[in-house]
Short mmCIF file of C-alpha atoms in Angstrom, two decimals:
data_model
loop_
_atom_site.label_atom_id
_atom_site.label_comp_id
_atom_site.label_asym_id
_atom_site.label_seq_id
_atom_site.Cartn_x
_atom_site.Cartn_y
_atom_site.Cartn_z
CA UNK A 1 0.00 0.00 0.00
CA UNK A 2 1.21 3.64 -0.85
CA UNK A 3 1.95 5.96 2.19
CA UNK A 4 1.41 9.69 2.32
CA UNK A 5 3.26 11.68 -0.45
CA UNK A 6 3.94 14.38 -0.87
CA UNK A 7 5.70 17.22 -3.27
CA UNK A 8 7.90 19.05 -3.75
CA UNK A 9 10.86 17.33 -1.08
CA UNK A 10 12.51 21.31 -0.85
CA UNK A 11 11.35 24.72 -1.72
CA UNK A 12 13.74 27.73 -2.25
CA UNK A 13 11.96 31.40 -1.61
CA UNK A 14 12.78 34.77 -1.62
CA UNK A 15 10.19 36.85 0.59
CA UNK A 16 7.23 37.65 -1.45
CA UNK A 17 7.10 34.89 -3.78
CA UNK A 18 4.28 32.10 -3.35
CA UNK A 19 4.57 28.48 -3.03
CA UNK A 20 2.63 25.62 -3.34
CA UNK A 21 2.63 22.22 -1.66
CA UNK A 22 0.83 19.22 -3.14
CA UNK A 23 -0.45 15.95 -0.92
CA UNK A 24 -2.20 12.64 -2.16
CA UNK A 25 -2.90 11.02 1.06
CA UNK A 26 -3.46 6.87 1.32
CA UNK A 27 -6.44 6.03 -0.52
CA UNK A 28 -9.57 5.35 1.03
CA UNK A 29 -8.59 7.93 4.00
CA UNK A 30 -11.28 10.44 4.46
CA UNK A 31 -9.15 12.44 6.52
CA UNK A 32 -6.50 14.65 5.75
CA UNK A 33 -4.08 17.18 7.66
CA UNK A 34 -1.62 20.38 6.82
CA UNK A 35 0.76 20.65 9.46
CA UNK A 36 3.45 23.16 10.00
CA UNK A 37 6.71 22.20 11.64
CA UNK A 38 9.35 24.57 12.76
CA UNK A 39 12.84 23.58 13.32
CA UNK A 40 12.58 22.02 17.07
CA UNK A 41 9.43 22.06 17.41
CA UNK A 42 6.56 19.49 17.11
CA UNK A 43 3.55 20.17 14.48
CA UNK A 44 1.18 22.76 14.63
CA UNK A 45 -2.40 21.80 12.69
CA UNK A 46 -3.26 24.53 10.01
CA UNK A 47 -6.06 22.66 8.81
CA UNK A 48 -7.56 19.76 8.06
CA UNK A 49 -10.48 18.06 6.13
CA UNK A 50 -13.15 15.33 5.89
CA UNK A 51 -13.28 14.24 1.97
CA UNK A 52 -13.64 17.71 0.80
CA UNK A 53 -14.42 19.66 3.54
CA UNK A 54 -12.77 22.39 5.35
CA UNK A 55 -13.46 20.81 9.32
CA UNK A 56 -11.15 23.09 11.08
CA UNK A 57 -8.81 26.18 9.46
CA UNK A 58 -8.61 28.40 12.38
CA UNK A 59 -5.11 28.01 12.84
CA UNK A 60 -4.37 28.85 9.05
CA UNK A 61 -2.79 32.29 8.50
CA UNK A 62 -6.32 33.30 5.52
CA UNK A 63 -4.09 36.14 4.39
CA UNK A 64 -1.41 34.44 2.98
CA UNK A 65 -2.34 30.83 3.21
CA UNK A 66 -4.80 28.34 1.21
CA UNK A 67 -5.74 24.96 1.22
CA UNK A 68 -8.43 22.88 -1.31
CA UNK A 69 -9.10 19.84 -1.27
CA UNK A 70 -11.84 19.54 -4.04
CA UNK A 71 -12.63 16.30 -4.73
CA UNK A 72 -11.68 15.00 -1.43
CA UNK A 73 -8.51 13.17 -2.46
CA UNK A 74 -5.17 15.11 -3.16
CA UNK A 75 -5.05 18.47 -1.74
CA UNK A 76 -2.65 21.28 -2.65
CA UNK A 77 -1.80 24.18 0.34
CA UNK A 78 -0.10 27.59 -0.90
CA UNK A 79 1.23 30.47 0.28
CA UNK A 80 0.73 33.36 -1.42
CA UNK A 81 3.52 35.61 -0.55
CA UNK A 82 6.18 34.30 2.25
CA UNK A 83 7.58 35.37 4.77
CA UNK A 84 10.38 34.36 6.52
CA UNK A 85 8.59 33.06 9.42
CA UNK A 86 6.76 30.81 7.17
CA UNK A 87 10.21 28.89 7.31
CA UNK A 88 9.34 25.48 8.62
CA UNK A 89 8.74 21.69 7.26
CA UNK A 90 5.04 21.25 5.80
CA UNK A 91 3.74 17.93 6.63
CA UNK A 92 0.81 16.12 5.40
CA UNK A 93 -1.04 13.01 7.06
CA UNK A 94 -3.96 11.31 6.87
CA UNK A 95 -6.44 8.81 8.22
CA UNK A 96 -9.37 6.76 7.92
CA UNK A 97 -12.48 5.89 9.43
CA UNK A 98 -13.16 3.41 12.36
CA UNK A 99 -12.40 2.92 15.72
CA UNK A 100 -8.94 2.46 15.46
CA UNK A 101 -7.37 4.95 12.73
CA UNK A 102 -3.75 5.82 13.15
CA UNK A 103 -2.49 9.06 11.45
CA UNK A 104 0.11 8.65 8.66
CA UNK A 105 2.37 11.48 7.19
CA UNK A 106 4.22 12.19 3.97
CA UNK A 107 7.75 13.29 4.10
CA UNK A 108 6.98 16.72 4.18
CA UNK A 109 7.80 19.68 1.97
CA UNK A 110 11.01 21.74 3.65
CA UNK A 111 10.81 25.28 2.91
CA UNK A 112 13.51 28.11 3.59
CA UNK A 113 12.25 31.30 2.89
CA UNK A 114 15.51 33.66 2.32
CA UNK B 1 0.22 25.79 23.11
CA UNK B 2 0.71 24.24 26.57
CA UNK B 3 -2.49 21.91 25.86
CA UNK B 4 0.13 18.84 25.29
CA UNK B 5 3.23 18.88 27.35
CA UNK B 6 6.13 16.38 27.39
CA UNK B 7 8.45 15.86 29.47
CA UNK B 8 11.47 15.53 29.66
CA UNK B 9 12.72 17.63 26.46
CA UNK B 10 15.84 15.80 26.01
CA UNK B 11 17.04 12.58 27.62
CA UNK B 12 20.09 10.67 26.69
CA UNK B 13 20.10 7.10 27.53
CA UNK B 14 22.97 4.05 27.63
CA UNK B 15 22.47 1.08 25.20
CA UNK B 16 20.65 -1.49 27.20
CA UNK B 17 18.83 0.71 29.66
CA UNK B 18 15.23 1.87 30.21
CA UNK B 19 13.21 5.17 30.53
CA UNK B 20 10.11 6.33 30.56
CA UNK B 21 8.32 9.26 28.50
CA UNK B 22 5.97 11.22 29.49
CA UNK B 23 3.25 13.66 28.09
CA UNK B 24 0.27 15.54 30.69
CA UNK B 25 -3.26 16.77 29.06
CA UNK B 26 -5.04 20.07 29.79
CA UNK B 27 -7.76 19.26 27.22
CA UNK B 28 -10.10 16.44 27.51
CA UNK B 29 -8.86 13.62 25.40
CA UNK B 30 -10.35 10.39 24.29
CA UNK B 31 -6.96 8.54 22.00
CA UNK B 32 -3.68 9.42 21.70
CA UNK B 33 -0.99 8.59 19.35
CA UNK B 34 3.03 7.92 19.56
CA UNK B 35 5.46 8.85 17.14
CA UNK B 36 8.55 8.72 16.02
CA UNK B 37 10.75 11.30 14.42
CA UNK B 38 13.89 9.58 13.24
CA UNK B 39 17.55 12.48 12.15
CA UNK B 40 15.67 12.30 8.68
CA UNK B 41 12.54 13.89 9.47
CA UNK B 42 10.29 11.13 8.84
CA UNK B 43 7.79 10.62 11.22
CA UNK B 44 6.59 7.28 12.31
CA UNK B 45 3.05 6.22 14.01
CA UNK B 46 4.25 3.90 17.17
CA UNK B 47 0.87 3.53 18.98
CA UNK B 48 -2.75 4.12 18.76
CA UNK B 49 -4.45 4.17 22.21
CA UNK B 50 -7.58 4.52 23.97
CA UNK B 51 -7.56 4.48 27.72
CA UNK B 52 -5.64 1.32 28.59
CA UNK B 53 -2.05 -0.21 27.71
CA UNK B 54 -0.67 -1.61 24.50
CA UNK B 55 2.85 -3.23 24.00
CA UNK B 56 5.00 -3.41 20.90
CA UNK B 57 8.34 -5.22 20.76
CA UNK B 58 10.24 -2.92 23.16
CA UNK B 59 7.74 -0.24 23.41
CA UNK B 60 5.08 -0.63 25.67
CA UNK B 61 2.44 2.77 26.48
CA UNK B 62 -0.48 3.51 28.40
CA UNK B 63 -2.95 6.30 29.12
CA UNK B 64 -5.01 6.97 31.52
CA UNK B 65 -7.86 9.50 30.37
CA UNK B 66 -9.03 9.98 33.98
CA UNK B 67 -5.75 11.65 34.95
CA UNK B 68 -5.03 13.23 31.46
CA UNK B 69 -1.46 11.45 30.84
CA UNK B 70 -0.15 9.07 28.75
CA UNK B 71 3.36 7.04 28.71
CA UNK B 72 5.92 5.26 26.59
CA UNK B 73 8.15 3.32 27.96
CA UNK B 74 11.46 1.91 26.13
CA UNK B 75 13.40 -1.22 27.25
CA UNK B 76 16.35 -2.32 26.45
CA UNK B 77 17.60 1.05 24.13
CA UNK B 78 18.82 0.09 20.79
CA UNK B 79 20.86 3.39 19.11
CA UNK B 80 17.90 2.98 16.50
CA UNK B 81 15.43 4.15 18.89
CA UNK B 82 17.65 7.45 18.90
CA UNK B 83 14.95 10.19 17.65
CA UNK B 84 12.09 12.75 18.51
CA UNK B 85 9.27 11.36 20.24
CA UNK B 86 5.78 13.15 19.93
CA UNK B 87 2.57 12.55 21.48
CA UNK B 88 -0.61 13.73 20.03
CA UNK B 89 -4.18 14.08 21.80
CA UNK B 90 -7.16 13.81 20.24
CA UNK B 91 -9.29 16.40 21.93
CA UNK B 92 -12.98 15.09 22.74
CA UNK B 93 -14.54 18.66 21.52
CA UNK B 94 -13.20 18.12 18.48
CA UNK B 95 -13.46 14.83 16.54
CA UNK B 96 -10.25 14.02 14.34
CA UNK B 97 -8.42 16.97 15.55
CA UNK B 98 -5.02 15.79 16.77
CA UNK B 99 -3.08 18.03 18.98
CA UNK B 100 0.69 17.47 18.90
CA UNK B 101 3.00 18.00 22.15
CA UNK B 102 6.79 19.44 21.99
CA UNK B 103 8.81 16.74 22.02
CA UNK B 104 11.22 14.53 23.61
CA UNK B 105 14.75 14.23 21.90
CA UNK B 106 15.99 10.66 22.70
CA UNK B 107 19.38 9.86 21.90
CA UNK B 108 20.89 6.25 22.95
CA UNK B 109 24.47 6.01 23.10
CA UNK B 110 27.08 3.17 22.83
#
């Protein structure tokens, strides 16, 4: 069975410039997660999703920051113009249904913004 | 925020020996998850838990919802088990939303 993947591996920015990040989670899981991961620190939800969805975005930055997920398989998260604080690893995970669903993640996107 | 909190940060441990992780709740939680972090970045799920125990190889964790906390404990340390440990509570409020402690940095040493 596939895991979580995810693309690209790296991203290169200069402040400004926008980004995208692209996930297909493992199929059949309704479920799927943005996380943001700072060097040293353990992930913080942006958002997540239930098939297409939006369940919970509170903790995504709507200025600069958008996630779809529009026919509630792969989802794509951008930012529109970085900042340096946006520095950080961008994971993706997912899950399925049931009572006993464990959460998987994708490599993760790392992203220096310069 | 502080709704997850681990403890210790850091711990290094001899081949061979034990220790215990820890991680407190201030948010009611109904499962929590283990996971693994390994120098590459990759995370990895170790355990999926509702109130009550479950063992792995090595790795055995429990958590008690009544007292908010859950443990992992590692015998025998193998320098593979070397890593950043996270917990992550499932808040009852919120179905699916998973909320991610600090984490512990492990390192096992020769």
């Amino acid at each position: 069975e596939a895991g979580v993947t995810q693309s690209p591996r790296y991203a290169v920015l200069q402040e400004g410039q926008a980004v995208s990040f692209w996930c297909d989670p493992i199929s059949g899981h309704d479920t799927l997660y943005w996380y943001q991961q700072p060097r040293d620190q353990g992930p913080q939800l942006l958002v997540y999703f239930r098939d297409e969805a939006v369940i919970d975005n509170s903790q995504l930055p709507s200025d600069r920051f958008s996630a779809v997920r529009p026919k509630g398989t792969n989802s794509t998260l951008k930012i529109q113009s970085a900042k340096q604080g946006d520095t950080a690893t961008y994971l993706c995970a997912s899950r399925g249904q049931g009572s006993n669903e464990r959460l998987f993640f994708g490599h993760g996107t790392k992203l220096s913004v310069l | 925020g502080d709704q997850v909190k681990q403890s210790p940060s850091a711990l290094s441990l001899q081949e061979g020996t034990n220790s215990a992780l820890r991680c407190n709740f201030s948010i009611a939680t109904t499962t929590v998850q283990w996971f693994l972090q390994n120098p590459r970045g990759s995370l990895m799920n170790l355990f999926y838990l509702v109130p009550g125990t479950k063992e792995n190889g090595r790795l055995k964790s429990t958590f008690n919802s009544k007292e908010s906390y859950s443990t992992l404990h590692i015998r025998d340390a193998q320098l593979e088990d070397s890593g950043t440990y996270f917990c992550a509570a499932e808040r009852a409020s919120s179905f699916s939303k998973l909320v991610f402690g600090q984490g512990t940095s492990l390192s096992v040493v020769p």
